[in-house]
GROMACS .gro file of N, CA and C in nm:
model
  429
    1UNK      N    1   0.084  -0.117   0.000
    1UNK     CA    2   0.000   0.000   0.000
    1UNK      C    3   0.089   0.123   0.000
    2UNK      N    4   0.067   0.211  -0.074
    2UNK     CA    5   0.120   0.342  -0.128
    2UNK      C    6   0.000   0.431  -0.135
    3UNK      N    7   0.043   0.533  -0.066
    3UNK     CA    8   0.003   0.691  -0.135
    3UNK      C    9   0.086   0.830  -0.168
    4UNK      N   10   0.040   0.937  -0.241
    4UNK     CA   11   0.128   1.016  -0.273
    4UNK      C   12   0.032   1.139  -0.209
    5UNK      N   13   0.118   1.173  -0.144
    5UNK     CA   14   0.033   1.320  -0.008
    5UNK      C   15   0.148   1.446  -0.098
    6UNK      N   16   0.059   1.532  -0.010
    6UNK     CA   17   0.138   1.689  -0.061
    6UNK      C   18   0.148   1.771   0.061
    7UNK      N   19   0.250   1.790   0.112
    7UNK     CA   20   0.301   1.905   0.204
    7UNK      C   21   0.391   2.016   0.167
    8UNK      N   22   0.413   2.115   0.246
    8UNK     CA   23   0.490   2.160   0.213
    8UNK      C   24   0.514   2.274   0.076
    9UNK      N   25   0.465   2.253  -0.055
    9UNK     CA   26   0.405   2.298  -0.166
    9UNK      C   27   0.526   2.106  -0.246
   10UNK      N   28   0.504   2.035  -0.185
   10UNK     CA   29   0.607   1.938  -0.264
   10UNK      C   30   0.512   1.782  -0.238
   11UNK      N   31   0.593   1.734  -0.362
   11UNK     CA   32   0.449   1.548  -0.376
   11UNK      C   33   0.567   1.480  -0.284
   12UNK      N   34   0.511   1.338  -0.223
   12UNK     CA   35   0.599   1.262  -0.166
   12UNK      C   36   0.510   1.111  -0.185
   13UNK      N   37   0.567   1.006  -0.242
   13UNK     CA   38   0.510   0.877  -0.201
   13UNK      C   39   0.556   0.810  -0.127
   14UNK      N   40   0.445   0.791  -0.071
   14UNK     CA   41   0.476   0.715   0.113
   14UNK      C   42   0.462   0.603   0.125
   15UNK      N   43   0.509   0.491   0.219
   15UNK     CA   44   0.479   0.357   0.227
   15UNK      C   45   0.511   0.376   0.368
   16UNK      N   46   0.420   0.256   0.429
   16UNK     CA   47   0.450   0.237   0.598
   16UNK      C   48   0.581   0.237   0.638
   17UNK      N   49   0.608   0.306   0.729
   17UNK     CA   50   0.769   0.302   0.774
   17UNK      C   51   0.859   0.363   0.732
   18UNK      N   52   0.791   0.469   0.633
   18UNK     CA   53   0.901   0.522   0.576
   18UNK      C   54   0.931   0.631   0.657
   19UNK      N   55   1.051   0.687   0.647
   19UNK     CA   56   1.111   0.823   0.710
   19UNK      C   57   1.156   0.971   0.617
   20UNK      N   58   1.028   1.038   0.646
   20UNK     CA   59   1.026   1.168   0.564
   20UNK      C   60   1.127   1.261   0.625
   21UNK      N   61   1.170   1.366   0.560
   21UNK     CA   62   1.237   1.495   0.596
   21UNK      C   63   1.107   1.568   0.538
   22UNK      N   64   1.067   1.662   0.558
   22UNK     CA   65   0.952   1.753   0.484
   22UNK      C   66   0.970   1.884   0.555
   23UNK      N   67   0.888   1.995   0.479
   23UNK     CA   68   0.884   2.102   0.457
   23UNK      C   69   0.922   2.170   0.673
   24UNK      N   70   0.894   2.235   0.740
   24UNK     CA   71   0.883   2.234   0.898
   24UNK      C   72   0.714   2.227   0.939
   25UNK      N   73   0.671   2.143   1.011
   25UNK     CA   74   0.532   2.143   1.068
   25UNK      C   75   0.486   2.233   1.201
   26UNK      N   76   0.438   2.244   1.268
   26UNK     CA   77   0.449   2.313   1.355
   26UNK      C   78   0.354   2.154   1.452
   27UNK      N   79   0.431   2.072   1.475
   27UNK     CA   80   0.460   1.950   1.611
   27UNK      C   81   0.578   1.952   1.653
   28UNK      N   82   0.585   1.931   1.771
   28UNK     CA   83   0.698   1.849   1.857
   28UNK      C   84   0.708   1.703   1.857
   29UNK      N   85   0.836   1.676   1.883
   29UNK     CA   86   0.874   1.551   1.865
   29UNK      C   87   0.762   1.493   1.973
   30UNK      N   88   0.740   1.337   1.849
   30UNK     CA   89   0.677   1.259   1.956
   30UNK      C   90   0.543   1.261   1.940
   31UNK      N   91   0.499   1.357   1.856
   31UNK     CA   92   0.370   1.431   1.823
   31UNK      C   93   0.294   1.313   1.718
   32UNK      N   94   0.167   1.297   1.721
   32UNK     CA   95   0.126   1.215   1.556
   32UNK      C   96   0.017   1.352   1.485
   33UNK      N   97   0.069   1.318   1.404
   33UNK     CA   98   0.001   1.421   1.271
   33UNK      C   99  -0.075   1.322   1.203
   34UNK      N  100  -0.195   1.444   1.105
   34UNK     CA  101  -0.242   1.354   0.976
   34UNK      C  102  -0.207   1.440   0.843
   35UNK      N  103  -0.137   1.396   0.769
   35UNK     CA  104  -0.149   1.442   0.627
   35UNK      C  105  -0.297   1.425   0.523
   36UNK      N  106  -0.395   1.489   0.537
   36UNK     CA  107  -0.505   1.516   0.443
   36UNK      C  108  -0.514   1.534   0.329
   37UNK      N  109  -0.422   1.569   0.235
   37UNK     CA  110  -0.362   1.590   0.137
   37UNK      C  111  -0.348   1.475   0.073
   38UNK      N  112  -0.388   1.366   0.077
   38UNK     CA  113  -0.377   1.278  -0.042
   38UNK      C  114  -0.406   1.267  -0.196
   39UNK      N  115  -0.296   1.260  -0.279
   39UNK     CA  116  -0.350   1.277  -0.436
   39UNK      C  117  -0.411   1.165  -0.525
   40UNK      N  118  -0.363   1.029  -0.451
   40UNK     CA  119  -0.349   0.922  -0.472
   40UNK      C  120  -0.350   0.827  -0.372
   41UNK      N  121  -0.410   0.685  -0.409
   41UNK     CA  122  -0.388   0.585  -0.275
   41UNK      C  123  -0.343   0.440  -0.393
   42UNK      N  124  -0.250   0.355  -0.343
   42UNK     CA  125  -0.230   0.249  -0.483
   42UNK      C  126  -0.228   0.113  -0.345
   43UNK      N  127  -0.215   0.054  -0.419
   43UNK     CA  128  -0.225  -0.109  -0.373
   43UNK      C  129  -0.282  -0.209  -0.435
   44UNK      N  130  -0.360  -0.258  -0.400
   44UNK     CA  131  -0.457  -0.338  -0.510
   44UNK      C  132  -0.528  -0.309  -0.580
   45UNK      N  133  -0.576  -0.172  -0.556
   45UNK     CA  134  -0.688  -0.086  -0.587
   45UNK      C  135  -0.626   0.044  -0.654
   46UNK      N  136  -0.613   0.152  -0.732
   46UNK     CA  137  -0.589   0.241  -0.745
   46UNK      C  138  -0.632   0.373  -0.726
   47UNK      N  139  -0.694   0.474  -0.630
   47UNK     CA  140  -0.753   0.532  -0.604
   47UNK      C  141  -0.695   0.683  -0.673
   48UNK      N  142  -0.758   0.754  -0.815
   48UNK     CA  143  -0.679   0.892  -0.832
   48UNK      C  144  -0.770   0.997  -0.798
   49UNK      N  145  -0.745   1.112  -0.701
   49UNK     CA  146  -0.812   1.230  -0.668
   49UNK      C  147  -0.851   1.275  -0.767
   50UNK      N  148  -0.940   1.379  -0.736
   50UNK     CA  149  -0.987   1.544  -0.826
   50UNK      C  150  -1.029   1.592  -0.781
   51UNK      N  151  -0.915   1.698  -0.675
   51UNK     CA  152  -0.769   1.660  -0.705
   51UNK      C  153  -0.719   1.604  -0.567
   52UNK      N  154  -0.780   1.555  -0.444
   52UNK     CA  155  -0.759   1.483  -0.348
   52UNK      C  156  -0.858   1.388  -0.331
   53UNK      N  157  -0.792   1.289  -0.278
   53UNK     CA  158  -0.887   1.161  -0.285
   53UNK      C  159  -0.987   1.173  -0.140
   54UNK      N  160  -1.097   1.172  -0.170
   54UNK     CA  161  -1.212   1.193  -0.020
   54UNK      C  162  -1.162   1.114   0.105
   55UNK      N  163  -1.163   1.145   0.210
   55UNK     CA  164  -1.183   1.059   0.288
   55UNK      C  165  -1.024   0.949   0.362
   56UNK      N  166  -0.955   0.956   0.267
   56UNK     CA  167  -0.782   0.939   0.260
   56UNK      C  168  -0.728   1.001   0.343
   57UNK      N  169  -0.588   0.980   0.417
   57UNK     CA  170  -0.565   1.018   0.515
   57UNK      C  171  -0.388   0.941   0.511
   58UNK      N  172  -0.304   0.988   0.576
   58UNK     CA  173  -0.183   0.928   0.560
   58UNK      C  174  -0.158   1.007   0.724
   59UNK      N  175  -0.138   0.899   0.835
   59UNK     CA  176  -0.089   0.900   0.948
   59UNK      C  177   0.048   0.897   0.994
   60UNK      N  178   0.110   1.010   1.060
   60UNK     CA  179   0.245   1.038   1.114
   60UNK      C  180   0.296   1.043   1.242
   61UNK      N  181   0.396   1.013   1.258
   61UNK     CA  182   0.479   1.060   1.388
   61UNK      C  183   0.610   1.118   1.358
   62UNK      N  184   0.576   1.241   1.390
   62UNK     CA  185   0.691   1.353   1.415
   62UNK      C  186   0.835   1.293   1.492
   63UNK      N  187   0.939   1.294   1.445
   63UNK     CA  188   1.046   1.221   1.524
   63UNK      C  189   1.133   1.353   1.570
   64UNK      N  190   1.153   1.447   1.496
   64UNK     CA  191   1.211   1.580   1.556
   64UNK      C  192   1.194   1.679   1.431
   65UNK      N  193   1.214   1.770   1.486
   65UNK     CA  194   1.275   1.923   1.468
   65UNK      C  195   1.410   1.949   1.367
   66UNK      N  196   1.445   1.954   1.278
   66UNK     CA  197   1.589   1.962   1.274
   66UNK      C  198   1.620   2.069   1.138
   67UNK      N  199   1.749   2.086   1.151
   67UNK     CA  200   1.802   2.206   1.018
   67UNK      C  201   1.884   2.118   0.900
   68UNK      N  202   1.850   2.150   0.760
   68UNK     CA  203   1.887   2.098   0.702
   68UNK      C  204   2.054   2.129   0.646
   69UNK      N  205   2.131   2.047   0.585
   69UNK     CA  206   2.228   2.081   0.549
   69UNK      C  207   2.241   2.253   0.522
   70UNK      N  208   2.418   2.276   0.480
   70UNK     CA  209   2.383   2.433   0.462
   70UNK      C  210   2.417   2.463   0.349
   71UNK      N  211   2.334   2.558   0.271
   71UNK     CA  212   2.348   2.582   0.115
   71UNK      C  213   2.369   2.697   0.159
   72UNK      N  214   2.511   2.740   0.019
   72UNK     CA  215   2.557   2.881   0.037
   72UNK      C  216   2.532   2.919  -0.067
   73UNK      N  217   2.526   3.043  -0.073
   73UNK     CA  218   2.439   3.152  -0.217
   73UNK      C  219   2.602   3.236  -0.196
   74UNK      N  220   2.650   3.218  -0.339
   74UNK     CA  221   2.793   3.352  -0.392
   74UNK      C  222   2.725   3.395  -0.486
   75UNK      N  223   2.769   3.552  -0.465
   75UNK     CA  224   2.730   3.614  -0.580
   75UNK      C  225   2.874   3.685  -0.602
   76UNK      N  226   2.898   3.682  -0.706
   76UNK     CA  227   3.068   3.771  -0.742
   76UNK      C  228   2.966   3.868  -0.908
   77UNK      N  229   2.991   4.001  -0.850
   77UNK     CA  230   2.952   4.105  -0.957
   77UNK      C  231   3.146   4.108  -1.064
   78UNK      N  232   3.092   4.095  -1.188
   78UNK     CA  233   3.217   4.139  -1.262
   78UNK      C  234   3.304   4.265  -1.271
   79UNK      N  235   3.378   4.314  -1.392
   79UNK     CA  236   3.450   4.407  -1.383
   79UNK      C  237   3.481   4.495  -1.276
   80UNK      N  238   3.438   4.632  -1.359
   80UNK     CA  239   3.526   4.752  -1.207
   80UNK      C  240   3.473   4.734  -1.100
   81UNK      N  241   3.354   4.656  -1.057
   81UNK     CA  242   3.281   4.699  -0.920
   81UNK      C  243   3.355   4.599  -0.823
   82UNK      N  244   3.415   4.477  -0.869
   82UNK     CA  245   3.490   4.365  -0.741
   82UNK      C  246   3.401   4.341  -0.670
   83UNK      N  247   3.294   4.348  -0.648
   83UNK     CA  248   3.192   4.293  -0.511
   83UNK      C  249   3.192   4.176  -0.525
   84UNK      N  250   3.168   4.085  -0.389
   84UNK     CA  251   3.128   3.972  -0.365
   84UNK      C  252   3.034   3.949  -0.257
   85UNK      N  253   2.964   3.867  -0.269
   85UNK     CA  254   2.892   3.819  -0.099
   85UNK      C  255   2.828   3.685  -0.130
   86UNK      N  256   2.854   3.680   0.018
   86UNK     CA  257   2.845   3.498   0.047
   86UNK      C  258   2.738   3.472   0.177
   87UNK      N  259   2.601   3.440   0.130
   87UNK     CA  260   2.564   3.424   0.247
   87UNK      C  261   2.510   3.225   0.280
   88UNK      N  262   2.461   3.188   0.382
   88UNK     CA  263   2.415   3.080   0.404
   88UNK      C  264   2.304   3.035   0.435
   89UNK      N  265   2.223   2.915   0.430
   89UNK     CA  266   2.116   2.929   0.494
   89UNK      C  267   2.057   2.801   0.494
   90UNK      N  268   2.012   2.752   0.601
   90UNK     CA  269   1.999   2.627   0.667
   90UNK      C  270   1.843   2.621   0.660
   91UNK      N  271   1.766   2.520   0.604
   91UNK     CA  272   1.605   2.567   0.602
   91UNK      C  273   1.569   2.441   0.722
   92UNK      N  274   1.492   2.481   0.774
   92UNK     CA  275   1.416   2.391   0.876
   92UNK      C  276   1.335   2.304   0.817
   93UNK      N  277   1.371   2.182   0.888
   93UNK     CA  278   1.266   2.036   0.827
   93UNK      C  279   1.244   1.987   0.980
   94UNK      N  280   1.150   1.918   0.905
   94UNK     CA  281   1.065   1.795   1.019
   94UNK      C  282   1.093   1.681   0.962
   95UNK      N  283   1.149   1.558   1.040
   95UNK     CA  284   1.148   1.405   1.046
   95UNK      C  285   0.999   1.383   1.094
   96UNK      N  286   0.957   1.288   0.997
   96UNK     CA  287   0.859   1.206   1.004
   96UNK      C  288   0.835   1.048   0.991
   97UNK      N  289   0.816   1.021   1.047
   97UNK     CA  290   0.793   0.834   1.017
   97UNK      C  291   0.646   0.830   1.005
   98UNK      N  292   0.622   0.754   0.886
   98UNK     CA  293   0.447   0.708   0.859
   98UNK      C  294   0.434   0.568   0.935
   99UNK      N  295   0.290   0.583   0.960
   99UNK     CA  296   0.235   0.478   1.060
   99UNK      C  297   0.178   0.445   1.009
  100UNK      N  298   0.039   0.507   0.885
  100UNK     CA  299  -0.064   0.424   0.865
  100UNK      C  300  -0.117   0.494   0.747
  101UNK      N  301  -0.171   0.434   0.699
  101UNK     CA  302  -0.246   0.499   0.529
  101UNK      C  303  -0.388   0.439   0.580
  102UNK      N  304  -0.484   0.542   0.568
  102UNK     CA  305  -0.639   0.532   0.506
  102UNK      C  306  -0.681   0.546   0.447
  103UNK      N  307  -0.742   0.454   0.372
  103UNK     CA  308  -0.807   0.454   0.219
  103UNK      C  309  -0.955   0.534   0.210
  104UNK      N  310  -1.027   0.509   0.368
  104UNK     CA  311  -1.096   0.632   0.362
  104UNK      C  312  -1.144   0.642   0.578
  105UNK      N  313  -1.223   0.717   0.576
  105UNK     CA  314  -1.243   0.733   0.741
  105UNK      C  315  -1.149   0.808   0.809
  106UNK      N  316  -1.087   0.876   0.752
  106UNK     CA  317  -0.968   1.000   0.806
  106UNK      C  318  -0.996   1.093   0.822
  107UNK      N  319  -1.117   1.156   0.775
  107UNK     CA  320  -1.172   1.252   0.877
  107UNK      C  321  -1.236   1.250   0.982
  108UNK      N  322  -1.289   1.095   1.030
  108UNK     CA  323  -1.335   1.072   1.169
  108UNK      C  324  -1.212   1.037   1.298
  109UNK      N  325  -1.095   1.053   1.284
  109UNK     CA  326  -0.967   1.046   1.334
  109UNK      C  327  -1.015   1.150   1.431
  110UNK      N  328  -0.920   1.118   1.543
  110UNK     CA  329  -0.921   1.242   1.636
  110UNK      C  330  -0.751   1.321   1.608
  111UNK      N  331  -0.720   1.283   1.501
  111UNK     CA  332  -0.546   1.298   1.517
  111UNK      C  333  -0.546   1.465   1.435
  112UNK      N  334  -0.402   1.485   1.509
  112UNK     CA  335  -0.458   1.634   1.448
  112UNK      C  336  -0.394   1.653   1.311
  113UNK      N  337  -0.391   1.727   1.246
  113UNK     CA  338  -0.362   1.797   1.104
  113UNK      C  339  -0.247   1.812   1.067
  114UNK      N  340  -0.186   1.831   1.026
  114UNK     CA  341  -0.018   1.840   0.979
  114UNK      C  342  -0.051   1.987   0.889
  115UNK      N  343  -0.018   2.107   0.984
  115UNK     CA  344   0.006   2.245   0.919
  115UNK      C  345   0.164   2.285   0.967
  116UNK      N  346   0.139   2.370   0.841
  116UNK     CA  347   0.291   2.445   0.835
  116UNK      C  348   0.306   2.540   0.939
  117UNK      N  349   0.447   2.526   1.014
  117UNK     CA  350   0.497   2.588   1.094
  117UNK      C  351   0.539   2.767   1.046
  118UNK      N  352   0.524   2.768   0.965
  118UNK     CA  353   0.595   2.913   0.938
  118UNK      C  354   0.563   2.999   1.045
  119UNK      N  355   0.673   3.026   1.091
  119UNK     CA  356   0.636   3.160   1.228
  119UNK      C  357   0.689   3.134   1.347
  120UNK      N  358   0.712   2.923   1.295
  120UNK     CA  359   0.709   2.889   1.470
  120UNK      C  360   0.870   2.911   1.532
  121UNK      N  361   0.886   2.947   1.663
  121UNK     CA  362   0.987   2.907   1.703
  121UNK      C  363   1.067   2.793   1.739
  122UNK      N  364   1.178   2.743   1.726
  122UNK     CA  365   1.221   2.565   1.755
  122UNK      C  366   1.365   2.615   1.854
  123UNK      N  367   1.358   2.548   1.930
  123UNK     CA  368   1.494   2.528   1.981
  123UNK      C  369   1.593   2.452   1.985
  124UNK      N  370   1.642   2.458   1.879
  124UNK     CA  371   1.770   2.376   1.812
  124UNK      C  372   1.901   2.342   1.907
  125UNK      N  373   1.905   2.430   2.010
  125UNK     CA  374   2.028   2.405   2.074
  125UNK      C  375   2.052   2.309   2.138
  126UNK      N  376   1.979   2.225   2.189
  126UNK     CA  377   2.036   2.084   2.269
  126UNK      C  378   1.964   1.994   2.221
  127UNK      N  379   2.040   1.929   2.128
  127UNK     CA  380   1.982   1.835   2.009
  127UNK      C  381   2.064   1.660   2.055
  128UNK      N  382   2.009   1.565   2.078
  128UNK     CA  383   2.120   1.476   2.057
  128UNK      C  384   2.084   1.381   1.907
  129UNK      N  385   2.121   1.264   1.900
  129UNK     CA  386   2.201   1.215   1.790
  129UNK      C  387   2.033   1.215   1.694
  130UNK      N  388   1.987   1.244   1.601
  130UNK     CA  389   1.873   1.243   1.538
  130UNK      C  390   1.878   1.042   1.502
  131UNK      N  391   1.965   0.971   1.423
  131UNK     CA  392   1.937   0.838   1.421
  131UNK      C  393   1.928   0.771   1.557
  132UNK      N  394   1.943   0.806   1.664
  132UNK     CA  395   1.938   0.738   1.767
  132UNK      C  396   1.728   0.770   1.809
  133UNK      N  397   1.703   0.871   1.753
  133UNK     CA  398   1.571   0.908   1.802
  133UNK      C  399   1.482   0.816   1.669
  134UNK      N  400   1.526   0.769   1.560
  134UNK     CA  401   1.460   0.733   1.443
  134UNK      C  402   1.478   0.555   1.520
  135UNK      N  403   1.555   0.522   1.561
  135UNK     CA  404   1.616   0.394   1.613
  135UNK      C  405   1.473   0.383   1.726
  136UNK      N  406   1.432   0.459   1.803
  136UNK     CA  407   1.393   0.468   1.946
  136UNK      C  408   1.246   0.414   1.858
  137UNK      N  409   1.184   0.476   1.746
  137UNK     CA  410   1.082   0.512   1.738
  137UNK      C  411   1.020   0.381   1.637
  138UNK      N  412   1.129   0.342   1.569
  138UNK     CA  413   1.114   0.205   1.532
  138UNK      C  414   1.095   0.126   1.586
  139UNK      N  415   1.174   0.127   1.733
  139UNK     CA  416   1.172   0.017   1.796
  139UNK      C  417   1.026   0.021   1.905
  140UNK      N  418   0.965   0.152   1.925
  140UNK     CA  419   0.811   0.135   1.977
  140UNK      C  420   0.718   0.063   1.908
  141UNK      N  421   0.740   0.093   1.749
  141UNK     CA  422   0.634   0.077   1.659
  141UNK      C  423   0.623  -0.103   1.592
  142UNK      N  424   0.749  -0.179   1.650
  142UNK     CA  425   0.764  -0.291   1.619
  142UNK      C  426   0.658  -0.378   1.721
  143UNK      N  427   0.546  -0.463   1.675
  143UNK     CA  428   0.478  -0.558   1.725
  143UNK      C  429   0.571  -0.634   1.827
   0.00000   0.00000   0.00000
């Protein structure tokens, strides 16, 4: 079972267990989200939206907070002027692990919504090992 959800302004196809990086949510670790956004549901069945499929639902758990690698922007202006500048910038993501796909009954969930954080504050400074928290969370979710 597969579906393809949309967060973020970006598509992602999901399968149980998988481990997303995505756009920043506004949960804390530990948190379960629902992605509503389904475009698609596949398995035996093929389910295609217009332009989200009713009733579909793709279930999460937030594993942390974190900053993504750092991309640097140079700009070097030519001839007489010599300018340069170099700046950096680290965009905020959310780890996610999927738990569960619904093919439909996801809006009778009590789970809450998966909205964008823009605005939110995070406190990045005392972080420990992020695979040790993906390790932890596997190992709850194992029967």
């Amino acid at each position: 079972m597969y579906a393809i959800i949309e967060t973020g302004g970006k598509q992602y196809k999901v399968q149980k267990n998988d481990v997303l990086a995505v756009e920043k949510l506004s949960a804390k670790g530990g948190d379960k989200v629902q992605f509503n956004a389904v475009l698609l549901t596949g398995g035996k069945e093929v389910k295609v939206g217009d332009p989200l499929v009713k009733g579909a639902g793709v279930q999460a758990t937030v594993i942390d907070q974190i900053k993504d690698k750092k991309v640097i922007s140079f700009v070097k202006r030519r001839r007489k002027s010599s300018s340069k500048s170099k700046k950096g910038h680290r965009q905020q993501i959310t780890l996610v692990k999927i738990t569960d796909i619904l093919e439909s009954g996801a809006d009778k969930t009590n789970v809450q919504e998966a909205k964008s954080g823009r605005g939110l504050k995070i406190d990045y400074a005392a972080k420990i090992n992020t695979k040790k928290k993906i390790e932890k969370v596997e190992a709850e979710n194992k029967p």
